[in-house]
């Protein structure tokens, strides 16, 4: 057994944890990071990065398959084939490069990384159980909890064999002939659409009255239309009650029970904070349901104990965790930093993609604002036409009195790349006139943002 002492101990090496570790090291703080598996956490290893790699594979395969028939571009190819094992190996290579890069950055920042599972003994001390059966003890002045989240398991659909989580969906060796997705949120739709493009017959079962219920119906409309074009069966207002012998039992919106044949059942009904085995019972932390309660400096109710990322609640997004990781390291170093972000952009990597930054129209209304709402469709955008993807739009929500931009949303192919620009506009307090008066490069999809602002001001130029 080894005993270590440090200024900062980070528990969890996901996006929030490794950023906290790197920043703490940059600030000259003696830092140790404990991670049970590979650095990078869920996001880099079995979440954000591999899922987007798989989505890319699916998009390329669908594009190739489309050119086997008549098409407007005049391209003709023979019928393509997909070797999923090869695609998965490429995906794993991307993951390996990124996790290796993170490990290198931690070394550069002089952060010591210990592989093992940490358990609190008290607010300053943890015991780390290592894979070789040995254990270490670490005592720290400041401890950052960054253990992330895990997929929610349904008691009547336990993970194993043909019932898989998103992690299992990213490690399949063969494309399932029939896939049933339980849960119509962003994870279920992203993976369901990807597997549909790769050849699966996909059925999505969602309890709410529509898929992607966290976004308004106007935003999700183009995605719903695309699901139909891909021949994906969507059952809303429906509930899965069990599965047996390759069949999923579903009670539909009318109350009738039906059986859905499925080779694989992908359960994506949400995520919960991962605190199993962490020893929180040995601490005196204030909780917000299952989440650790924090203030605007990521401090918990115990002095010297901080928490960041998914364990602290919604939104469970990697970029939120990263921002918190940087912030908490600054706070520990004595900087006068606090959480004052005006928005956290959210992206749904469906087809088409959805971006939401700031307040959606109904949210702005509930917050008491009288607003101007305007959108500009991609069917009037030259770049969208040249890419054969005219579906979707960009929408701006602004205060009526002073034209301050409260929110920007969009749905369209490749629109995720504009998320940073949307967030920047809101963070800097842009008004409609600021966006309308900024020259937007032509021909780009981004012109639709300027046109939406112009439309809100009453004089769109291209419609």
Tab-separated table of C-alpha atoms in Angstrom:
chain	number	residue	atom	x	y	z
A	1	UNK	CA	0.000	0.000	0.000
A	2	UNK	CA	1.299	3.421	-1.014
A	3	UNK	CA	0.348	6.693	0.634
A	4	UNK	CA	0.235	9.968	-1.286
A	5	UNK	CA	-0.346	13.577	-0.361
A	6	UNK	CA	-1.293	16.366	-2.781
A	7	UNK	CA	-2.880	19.774	-3.003
A	8	UNK	CA	-5.625	18.723	-5.463
A	9	UNK	CA	-7.189	15.309	-5.960
A	10	UNK	CA	-9.475	14.804	-8.946
A	11	UNK	CA	-11.722	11.736	-8.861
A	12	UNK	CA	-12.720	10.858	-12.420
A	13	UNK	CA	-10.865	11.408	-15.687
A	14	UNK	CA	-13.725	12.392	-17.981
A	15	UNK	CA	-13.995	15.775	-19.749
A	16	UNK	CA	-14.588	17.657	-16.506
A	17	UNK	CA	-12.007	15.756	-14.485
A	18	UNK	CA	-9.140	15.794	-16.938
A	19	UNK	CA	-9.662	19.506	-17.717
A	20	UNK	CA	-9.668	20.251	-13.977
A	21	UNK	CA	-6.468	18.252	-13.628
A	22	UNK	CA	-4.722	19.901	-16.563
A	23	UNK	CA	-5.700	23.409	-15.440
A	24	UNK	CA	-4.673	22.723	-11.848
A	25	UNK	CA	-1.313	21.488	-13.095
A	26	UNK	CA	-0.892	24.579	-15.272
A	27	UNK	CA	-1.510	26.710	-12.189
A	28	UNK	CA	1.310	24.944	-10.366
A	29	UNK	CA	-0.901	22.939	-7.994
A	30	UNK	CA	0.364	19.480	-6.991
A	31	UNK	CA	-2.383	17.317	-8.516
A	32	UNK	CA	-3.352	13.647	-8.625
A	33	UNK	CA	-6.109	12.284	-10.868
A	34	UNK	CA	-7.757	8.939	-10.144
A	35	UNK	CA	-9.571	7.145	-12.964
A	36	UNK	CA	-11.079	3.653	-12.880
A	37	UNK	CA	-10.550	3.034	-16.604
A	38	UNK	CA	-8.971	5.082	-19.407
A	39	UNK	CA	-8.729	8.856	-19.162
A	40	UNK	CA	-11.344	10.571	-21.269
A	41	UNK	CA	-14.285	9.050	-19.413
A	42	UNK	CA	-17.569	8.139	-21.057
A	43	UNK	CA	-17.345	10.961	-23.598
A	44	UNK	CA	-14.080	10.009	-25.261
A	45	UNK	CA	-14.267	6.246	-24.755
A	46	UNK	CA	-17.891	5.157	-25.092
A	47	UNK	CA	-19.947	8.297	-25.707
A	48	UNK	CA	-19.577	11.547	-27.640
A	49	UNK	CA	-16.579	10.689	-29.796
A	50	UNK	CA	-17.268	7.059	-30.790
A	51	UNK	CA	-20.949	7.778	-31.414
A	52	UNK	CA	-20.088	10.627	-33.784
A	53	UNK	CA	-17.582	8.357	-35.532
A	54	UNK	CA	-20.312	5.747	-36.011
A	55	UNK	CA	-22.713	8.434	-37.261
A	56	UNK	CA	-20.086	9.435	-39.836
A	57	UNK	CA	-19.767	5.829	-41.004
A	58	UNK	CA	-23.544	5.610	-41.355
A	59	UNK	CA	-23.732	8.871	-43.310
A	60	UNK	CA	-21.015	7.779	-45.745
A	61	UNK	CA	-22.631	4.383	-46.273
A	62	UNK	CA	-26.031	5.953	-46.904
A	63	UNK	CA	-24.508	8.424	-49.370
A	64	UNK	CA	-22.767	5.629	-51.251
A	65	UNK	CA	-25.940	3.565	-51.338
A	66	UNK	CA	-27.932	6.521	-52.654
A	67	UNK	CA	-25.725	6.694	-55.739
A	68	UNK	CA	-26.613	3.159	-56.775
A	69	UNK	CA	-29.819	4.528	-58.320
A	70	UNK	CA	-30.924	7.576	-60.255
A	71	UNK	CA	-29.850	10.841	-58.636
A	72	UNK	CA	-29.610	14.528	-59.527
A	73	UNK	CA	-25.802	14.561	-59.365
A	74	UNK	CA	-25.354	11.972	-62.084
A	75	UNK	CA	-23.110	9.771	-59.950
A	76	UNK	CA	-23.330	6.025	-60.453
A	77	UNK	CA	-21.732	3.364	-58.234
A	78	UNK	CA	-22.225	-0.345	-57.638
A	79	UNK	CA	-23.940	-1.541	-54.487
A	80	UNK	CA	-21.736	-0.758	-51.433
A	81	UNK	CA	-21.081	-3.156	-48.583
A	82	UNK	CA	-20.396	-2.355	-44.941
A	83	UNK	CA	-17.871	-4.231	-42.809
A	84	UNK	CA	-18.946	-3.062	-39.358
A	85	UNK	CA	-15.967	-4.665	-37.648
A	86	UNK	CA	-13.582	-2.604	-39.773
A	87	UNK	CA	-15.610	0.547	-39.088
A	88	UNK	CA	-15.527	-0.158	-35.355
A	89	UNK	CA	-11.755	-0.630	-35.507
A	90	UNK	CA	-11.410	2.776	-37.182
A	91	UNK	CA	-13.658	4.281	-34.501
A	92	UNK	CA	-11.500	2.729	-31.790
A	93	UNK	CA	-8.424	4.208	-33.463
A	94	UNK	CA	-9.911	7.695	-33.248
A	95	UNK	CA	-10.725	7.119	-29.589
A	96	UNK	CA	-7.211	5.837	-28.923
A	97	UNK	CA	-5.605	8.933	-30.452
A	98	UNK	CA	-7.736	11.250	-28.331
A	99	UNK	CA	-7.326	9.399	-25.041
A	100	UNK	CA	-3.598	9.137	-25.688
A	101	UNK	CA	-3.532	12.868	-26.316
A	102	UNK	CA	-5.301	13.565	-23.028
A	103	UNK	CA	-2.843	11.355	-21.162
A	104	UNK	CA	0.001	13.308	-22.742
A	105	UNK	CA	-1.523	16.642	-21.723
A	106	UNK	CA	-1.846	15.432	-18.128
A	107	UNK	CA	1.813	14.409	-18.121
A	108	UNK	CA	2.775	17.784	-19.578
A	109	UNK	CA	0.895	19.489	-16.727
A	110	UNK	CA	2.759	17.239	-14.241
A	111	UNK	CA	-0.460	15.573	-13.053
A	112	UNK	CA	0.035	12.141	-11.502
A	113	UNK	CA	-2.554	9.645	-12.786
A	114	UNK	CA	-3.491	6.632	-10.677
A	115	UNK	CA	-5.678	3.922	-12.189
A	116	UNK	CA	-8.198	2.576	-9.718
A	117	UNK	CA	-11.512	3.133	-7.951
A	118	UNK	CA	-11.601	5.829	-5.276
A	119	UNK	CA	-13.656	5.617	-2.081
A	120	UNK	CA	-13.934	8.450	0.438
A	121	UNK	CA	-12.833	7.691	3.980
A	122	UNK	CA	-13.418	11.295	5.015
A	123	UNK	CA	-13.471	14.715	3.346
A	124	UNK	CA	-9.691	14.755	2.882
A	125	UNK	CA	-8.810	11.100	2.383
A	126	UNK	CA	-9.661	8.472	-0.218
A	127	UNK	CA	-8.642	4.875	-0.647
A	128	UNK	CA	-7.936	3.747	-4.202
A	129	UNK	CA	-8.565	0.084	-5.053
A	130	UNK	CA	-6.286	-0.855	-7.945
A	131	UNK	CA	-6.755	-3.544	-10.577
A	132	UNK	CA	-3.857	-5.595	-9.171
A	133	UNK	CA	-5.681	-5.960	-5.852
A	134	UNK	CA	-3.490	-3.465	-4.035
A	135	UNK	CA	-4.795	-0.193	-2.618
A	136	UNK	CA	-3.384	3.277	-2.152
A	137	UNK	CA	-4.326	6.093	0.212
A	138	UNK	CA	-4.428	9.693	-0.943
A	139	UNK	CA	-4.766	12.708	1.327
A	140	UNK	CA	-5.541	16.034	-0.317
A	141	UNK	CA	-6.274	19.612	0.661
A	142	UNK	CA	-8.913	19.900	-2.072
A	143	UNK	CA	-10.955	17.085	-3.666
A	144	UNK	CA	-12.900	17.406	-6.926
A	145	UNK	CA	-15.630	14.840	-7.587
A	146	UNK	CA	-15.967	14.304	-11.337
A	147	UNK	CA	-17.290	10.769	-11.657
A	148	UNK	CA	-19.838	11.469	-14.401
A	149	UNK	CA	-22.945	9.448	-15.122
A	150	UNK	CA	-24.126	6.055	-16.348
A	151	UNK	CA	-26.996	4.723	-18.446
A	152	UNK	CA	-30.256	4.093	-16.609
A	153	UNK	CA	-31.199	0.410	-16.590
A	154	UNK	CA	-34.846	-0.639	-16.628
A	155	UNK	CA	-35.613	-3.355	-14.035
A	156	UNK	CA	-37.618	-5.374	-16.558
A	157	UNK	CA	-34.948	-4.935	-19.271
A	158	UNK	CA	-31.590	-5.545	-17.557
A	159	UNK	CA	-28.520	-4.994	-19.703
A	160	UNK	CA	-26.986	-8.155	-21.103
A	161	UNK	CA	-26.994	-10.264	-24.265
A	162	UNK	CA	-29.555	-8.676	-26.604
A	163	UNK	CA	-30.467	-5.762	-24.298
A	164	UNK	CA	-27.798	-3.108	-24.697
A	165	UNK	CA	-26.978	0.410	-23.557
A	166	UNK	CA	-25.405	3.055	-25.769
A	167	UNK	CA	-22.033	1.575	-24.797
A	168	UNK	CA	-23.066	-1.789	-26.221
A	169	UNK	CA	-24.436	-0.157	-29.378
A	170	UNK	CA	-20.975	1.285	-30.031
A	171	UNK	CA	-19.320	-2.122	-29.869
A	172	UNK	CA	-21.517	-4.339	-32.068
A	173	UNK	CA	-19.741	-6.581	-34.561
A	174	UNK	CA	-22.725	-6.926	-36.888
A	175	UNK	CA	-25.513	-4.583	-37.903
A	176	UNK	CA	-28.702	-5.995	-36.298
A	177	UNK	CA	-31.407	-6.844	-38.785
A	178	UNK	CA	-34.050	-5.453	-36.417
A	179	UNK	CA	-33.335	-2.884	-33.720
A	180	UNK	CA	-35.795	-1.625	-31.108
A	181	UNK	CA	-34.795	1.628	-29.418
A	182	UNK	CA	-36.450	2.263	-26.045
A	183	UNK	CA	-36.450	6.020	-25.508
A	184	UNK	CA	-36.791	8.774	-28.085
A	185	UNK	CA	-34.330	11.273	-26.626
A	186	UNK	CA	-31.179	12.462	-28.349
A	187	UNK	CA	-29.078	9.339	-27.656
A	188	UNK	CA	-31.771	6.970	-28.899
A	189	UNK	CA	-32.411	8.983	-32.048
A	190	UNK	CA	-28.743	9.524	-32.868
A	191	UNK	CA	-27.956	5.816	-32.686
A	192	UNK	CA	-31.278	4.699	-34.115
A	193	UNK	CA	-30.819	6.873	-37.204
A	194	UNK	CA	-27.221	5.683	-37.617
A	195	UNK	CA	-28.174	2.005	-37.523
A	196	UNK	CA	-31.095	2.627	-39.855
A	197	UNK	CA	-28.688	4.097	-42.410
A	198	UNK	CA	-26.459	1.039	-41.997
A	199	UNK	CA	-29.352	-1.305	-42.784
A	200	UNK	CA	-31.278	-2.032	-39.584
A	201	UNK	CA	-35.064	-1.993	-39.490
A	202	UNK	CA	-35.486	0.407	-36.558
A	203	UNK	CA	-38.438	0.936	-34.224
A	204	UNK	CA	-38.331	3.740	-31.645
A	205	UNK	CA	-40.609	3.587	-28.606
A	206	UNK	CA	-41.141	6.831	-26.666
A	207	UNK	CA	-43.449	7.442	-23.690
A	208	UNK	CA	-43.988	11.139	-24.464
A	209	UNK	CA	-46.327	12.296	-27.201
A	210	UNK	CA	-43.390	13.066	-29.500
A	211	UNK	CA	-39.688	12.325	-29.816
A	212	UNK	CA	-37.059	14.767	-28.497
A	213	UNK	CA	-39.533	16.283	-26.021
A	214	UNK	CA	-36.928	18.735	-24.650
A	215	UNK	CA	-37.024	20.633	-27.940
A	216	UNK	CA	-40.093	22.429	-29.275
A	217	UNK	CA	-42.180	20.892	-32.048
A	218	UNK	CA	-41.008	23.390	-34.675
A	219	UNK	CA	-37.390	22.343	-34.148
A	220	UNK	CA	-38.105	18.614	-34.183
A	221	UNK	CA	-40.408	18.730	-37.209
A	222	UNK	CA	-37.643	18.247	-39.834
A	223	UNK	CA	-36.173	15.366	-37.798
A	224	UNK	CA	-39.563	13.657	-37.570
A	225	UNK	CA	-39.954	13.990	-41.333
A	226	UNK	CA	-36.509	12.474	-41.864
A	227	UNK	CA	-37.358	9.525	-39.609
A	228	UNK	CA	-40.266	8.793	-41.907
A	229	UNK	CA	-38.042	9.067	-44.996
A	230	UNK	CA	-35.667	6.531	-43.441
A	231	UNK	CA	-38.624	4.164	-42.805
A	232	UNK	CA	-38.007	4.264	-39.047
A	233	UNK	CA	-41.119	3.259	-37.122
A	234	UNK	CA	-41.865	5.674	-34.276
A	235	UNK	CA	-44.333	4.776	-31.518
A	236	UNK	CA	-45.080	7.753	-29.278
A	237	UNK	CA	-47.241	7.672	-26.159
A	238	UNK	CA	-46.106	4.068	-25.852
A	239	UNK	CA	-44.468	2.057	-23.093
A	240	UNK	CA	-42.276	-1.038	-23.173
A	241	UNK	CA	-43.361	-3.580	-20.549
A	242	UNK	CA	-40.908	-6.390	-21.191
A	243	UNK	CA	-39.062	-8.546	-23.679
A	244	UNK	CA	-38.790	-12.258	-24.349
A	245	UNK	CA	-37.468	-14.523	-27.094
A	246	UNK	CA	-36.512	-11.743	-29.489
A	247	UNK	CA	-39.745	-9.833	-29.052
A	248	UNK	CA	-40.458	-6.561	-27.212
A	249	UNK	CA	-43.848	-6.081	-25.592
A	250	UNK	CA	-45.243	-2.583	-26.011
A	251	UNK	CA	-48.441	-0.930	-24.817
A	252	UNK	CA	-49.216	1.673	-27.462
A	253	UNK	CA	-51.031	5.014	-27.187
A	254	UNK	CA	-54.438	3.346	-27.588
A	255	UNK	CA	-53.750	0.953	-24.710
A	256	UNK	CA	-53.361	-2.048	-26.976
A	257	UNK	CA	-50.500	-4.494	-26.430
A	258	UNK	CA	-48.300	-5.352	-29.383
A	259	UNK	CA	-45.154	-7.351	-29.993
A	260	UNK	CA	-42.131	-5.910	-31.811
A	261	UNK	CA	-39.541	-8.291	-33.209
A	262	UNK	CA	-35.986	-7.224	-32.354
A	263	UNK	CA	-32.522	-8.759	-32.605
A	264	UNK	CA	-31.162	-6.056	-30.322
A	265	UNK	CA	-32.933	-3.806	-27.812
A	266	UNK	CA	-31.206	-0.489	-27.216
A	267	UNK	CA	-32.310	1.142	-23.946
A	268	UNK	CA	-31.748	4.919	-23.871
A	269	UNK	CA	-34.126	6.217	-21.220
A	270	UNK	CA	-31.676	8.585	-19.568
A	271	UNK	CA	-28.552	8.802	-17.453
A	272	UNK	CA	-27.965	9.040	-13.717
A	273	UNK	CA	-25.017	10.301	-11.656
A	274	UNK	CA	-22.355	7.680	-11.071
A	275	UNK	CA	-21.543	7.599	-7.372
A	276	UNK	CA	-21.571	3.840	-6.732
A	277	UNK	CA	-18.768	2.854	-4.373
A	278	UNK	CA	-17.641	6.466	-3.956
A	279	UNK	CA	-18.321	6.437	-0.226
A	280	UNK	CA	-20.558	9.496	-0.158
A	281	UNK	CA	-22.090	8.092	3.023
A	282	UNK	CA	-18.837	8.994	4.743
A	283	UNK	CA	-19.329	12.663	3.838
A	284	UNK	CA	-21.876	15.290	4.819
A	285	UNK	CA	-22.872	16.610	1.419
A	286	UNK	CA	-26.079	18.452	0.626
A	287	UNK	CA	-27.856	16.679	-2.218
A	288	UNK	CA	-30.381	17.714	-4.852
A	289	UNK	CA	-32.187	14.406	-5.349
A	290	UNK	CA	-29.457	12.069	-6.653
A	291	UNK	CA	-27.160	14.949	-7.593
A	292	UNK	CA	-24.490	16.664	-5.522
A	293	UNK	CA	-25.506	20.236	-4.723
A	294	UNK	CA	-22.976	22.941	-5.600
A	295	UNK	CA	-22.742	26.735	-5.625
A	296	UNK	CA	-21.554	29.060	-8.398
A	297	UNK	CA	-17.956	28.073	-7.674
A	298	UNK	CA	-18.621	24.319	-7.773
A	299	UNK	CA	-18.207	24.121	-3.988
A	300	UNK	CA	-20.216	21.515	-2.112
A	301	UNK	CA	-21.491	21.899	1.443
A	302	UNK	CA	-18.152	20.559	2.743
A	303	UNK	CA	-15.129	22.831	2.788
A	304	UNK	CA	-12.471	21.629	0.383
A	305	UNK	CA	-14.801	19.278	-1.504
A	306	UNK	CA	-15.954	20.299	-4.988
A	307	UNK	CA	-18.086	18.601	-7.646
A	308	UNK	CA	-18.379	19.125	-11.396
A	309	UNK	CA	-20.094	17.617	-14.418
A	310	UNK	CA	-22.907	15.094	-14.558
A	311	UNK	CA	-22.862	14.311	-10.822
A	312	UNK	CA	-24.111	17.873	-10.241
A	313	UNK	CA	-27.196	17.652	-12.465
A	314	UNK	CA	-28.487	18.934	-15.771
A	315	UNK	CA	-27.491	19.711	-18.376
A	316	UNK	CA	-25.379	16.562	-18.591
A	317	UNK	CA	-23.068	17.849	-21.310
A	318	UNK	CA	-19.330	17.344	-21.690
A	319	UNK	CA	-18.668	20.997	-22.505
A	320	UNK	CA	-20.442	22.088	-19.313
A	321	UNK	CA	-18.214	19.732	-17.333
A	322	UNK	CA	-15.116	21.086	-19.085
A	323	UNK	CA	-16.051	24.676	-18.253
A	324	UNK	CA	-16.651	23.695	-14.630
A	325	UNK	CA	-13.333	21.840	-14.539
A	326	UNK	CA	-11.419	24.940	-15.583
A	327	UNK	CA	-13.418	27.109	-13.189
A	328	UNK	CA	-12.875	24.942	-10.108
A	329	UNK	CA	-9.128	24.761	-10.678
A	330	UNK	CA	-9.029	28.559	-10.879
A	331	UNK	CA	-11.046	28.819	-7.652
A	332	UNK	CA	-8.727	26.452	-5.800
A	333	UNK	CA	-5.763	28.511	-7.026
A	334	UNK	CA	-7.316	31.575	-5.395
A	335	UNK	CA	-8.721	33.277	-8.467
A	336	UNK	CA	-11.986	35.200	-8.151
A	337	UNK	CA	-13.860	33.037	-10.651
A	338	UNK	CA	-17.521	32.011	-10.634
A	339	UNK	CA	-20.118	30.495	-12.956
A	340	UNK	CA	-21.643	33.349	-14.949
A	341	UNK	CA	-22.345	31.634	-18.284
A	342	UNK	CA	-25.371	32.997	-20.124
A	343	UNK	CA	-26.020	29.822	-22.092
A	344	UNK	CA	-24.809	26.273	-22.623
A	345	UNK	CA	-25.472	25.249	-26.243
A	346	UNK	CA	-27.023	21.813	-26.673
A	347	UNK	CA	-26.615	19.754	-29.841
A	348	UNK	CA	-28.562	16.751	-31.030
A	349	UNK	CA	-26.569	14.908	-33.719
A	350	UNK	CA	-29.607	13.520	-35.458
A	351	UNK	CA	-30.317	13.878	-39.176
A	352	UNK	CA	-30.808	16.777	-39.546
A	353	UNK	CA	-28.889	18.095	-36.554
A	354	UNK	CA	-30.461	20.353	-33.919
A	355	UNK	CA	-28.746	23.164	-32.001
A	356	UNK	CA	-30.287	25.164	-29.177
A	357	UNK	CA	-28.477	28.019	-27.443
A	358	UNK	CA	-30.202	30.202	-24.879
A	359	UNK	CA	-33.968	30.411	-24.515
A	360	UNK	CA	-36.445	28.751	-26.838
A	361	UNK	CA	-39.559	30.862	-27.599
A	362	UNK	CA	-41.789	29.289	-24.958
A	363	UNK	CA	-39.002	29.456	-22.354
A	364	UNK	CA	-38.539	33.161	-23.048
A	365	UNK	CA	-42.273	33.720	-22.679
A	366	UNK	CA	-42.356	31.874	-19.352
A	367	UNK	CA	-39.442	34.021	-18.170
A	368	UNK	CA	-41.604	37.098	-18.679
A	369	UNK	CA	-40.067	38.480	-21.859
A	370	UNK	CA	-42.057	39.996	-24.696
A	371	UNK	CA	-40.204	38.706	-27.727
A	372	UNK	CA	-39.613	38.860	-31.441
A	373	UNK	CA	-39.170	35.419	-33.010
A	374	UNK	CA	-38.034	34.978	-36.596
A	375	UNK	CA	-36.626	32.102	-38.606
A	376	UNK	CA	-35.024	31.818	-42.009
A	377	UNK	CA	-35.436	28.547	-43.950
A	378	UNK	CA	-32.540	26.779	-45.632
A	379	UNK	CA	-34.678	26.313	-48.729
A	380	UNK	CA	-33.809	29.970	-49.435
A	381	UNK	CA	-30.087	29.474	-48.752
A	382	UNK	CA	-27.746	28.934	-51.703
A	383	UNK	CA	-25.211	26.766	-49.861
A	384	UNK	CA	-27.938	24.450	-48.584
A	385	UNK	CA	-29.198	24.030	-52.154
A	386	UNK	CA	-25.730	23.126	-53.433
A	387	UNK	CA	-25.481	20.446	-50.728
A	388	UNK	CA	-28.913	18.948	-51.537
A	389	UNK	CA	-30.025	19.651	-47.958
A	390	UNK	CA	-32.601	22.407	-47.886
A	391	UNK	CA	-34.460	21.071	-44.845
A	392	UNK	CA	-34.442	23.102	-41.646
A	393	UNK	CA	-33.921	26.712	-40.597
A	394	UNK	CA	-32.193	29.104	-38.194
A	395	UNK	CA	-34.352	30.866	-35.610
A	396	UNK	CA	-33.655	33.890	-33.407
A	397	UNK	CA	-35.478	34.812	-30.197
A	398	UNK	CA	-34.944	38.418	-29.070
A	399	UNK	CA	-36.417	40.881	-26.606
A	400	UNK	CA	-38.950	43.170	-28.257
A	401	UNK	CA	-37.957	46.256	-26.293
A	402	UNK	CA	-34.195	46.389	-26.848
A	403	UNK	CA	-33.595	43.579	-29.400
A	404	UNK	CA	-31.217	41.688	-27.068
A	405	UNK	CA	-30.802	38.152	-28.400
A	406	UNK	CA	-32.119	35.641	-25.862
A	407	UNK	CA	-31.786	32.475	-27.889
A	408	UNK	CA	-30.731	31.023	-31.226
A	409	UNK	CA	-31.904	27.641	-32.449
A	410	UNK	CA	-31.368	25.776	-35.688
A	411	UNK	CA	-32.122	22.483	-37.382
A	412	UNK	CA	-30.280	21.417	-40.488
A	413	UNK	CA	-27.520	19.278	-41.969
A	414	UNK	CA	-24.147	20.069	-40.376
A	415	UNK	CA	-25.618	22.873	-38.267
A	416	UNK	CA	-23.718	21.677	-35.167
A	417	UNK	CA	-20.632	23.562	-36.397
A	418	UNK	CA	-22.476	26.865	-35.839
A	419	UNK	CA	-23.196	26.167	-32.159
A	420	UNK	CA	-20.142	28.085	-30.946
A	421	UNK	CA	-21.185	31.148	-32.938
A	422	UNK	CA	-24.681	31.031	-31.472
A	423	UNK	CA	-23.255	30.794	-27.955
A	424	UNK	CA	-20.770	33.585	-28.603
A	425	UNK	CA	-23.520	35.959	-29.761
A	426	UNK	CA	-25.574	35.340	-26.622
A	427	UNK	CA	-22.559	35.402	-24.266
A	428	UNK	CA	-21.426	38.778	-25.630
A	429	UNK	CA	-24.902	40.290	-25.370
A	430	UNK	CA	-25.503	40.709	-29.081
A	431	UNK	CA	-28.593	42.518	-30.331
A	432	UNK	CA	-30.412	41.827	-33.578
A	433	UNK	CA	-28.652	44.801	-35.157
A	434	UNK	CA	-25.230	43.357	-34.269
A	435	UNK	CA	-25.931	40.110	-36.122
A	436	UNK	CA	-27.738	41.794	-39.007
A	437	UNK	CA	-24.863	44.261	-39.428
A	438	UNK	CA	-22.134	41.605	-39.426
A	439	UNK	CA	-20.982	40.541	-42.900
A	440	UNK	CA	-21.588	36.798	-43.276
A	441	UNK	CA	-19.524	34.935	-45.865
A	442	UNK	CA	-21.244	33.794	-49.059
A	443	UNK	CA	-22.148	31.108	-49.898
A	444	UNK	CA	-22.527	29.570	-46.438
A	445	UNK	CA	-25.295	28.246	-44.257
A	446	UNK	CA	-24.324	30.950	-41.790
A	447	UNK	CA	-25.983	33.545	-43.986
A	448	UNK	CA	-29.279	32.207	-42.665
A	449	UNK	CA	-28.362	33.593	-39.225
A	450	UNK	CA	-27.957	37.099	-40.626
A	451	UNK	CA	-31.176	36.726	-42.618
A	452	UNK	CA	-33.071	35.580	-39.500
A	453	UNK	CA	-31.881	38.708	-37.695
A	454	UNK	CA	-32.879	40.875	-40.642
A	455	UNK	CA	-36.275	39.186	-40.746
A	456	UNK	CA	-36.756	39.891	-37.027
A	457	UNK	CA	-36.044	43.544	-37.798
A	458	UNK	CA	-38.631	43.472	-40.571
A	459	UNK	CA	-36.524	43.430	-43.700
A	460	UNK	CA	-35.111	40.032	-44.700
A	461	UNK	CA	-33.346	40.387	-48.041
A	462	UNK	CA	-33.683	36.916	-49.554
A	463	UNK	CA	-37.280	35.963	-48.916
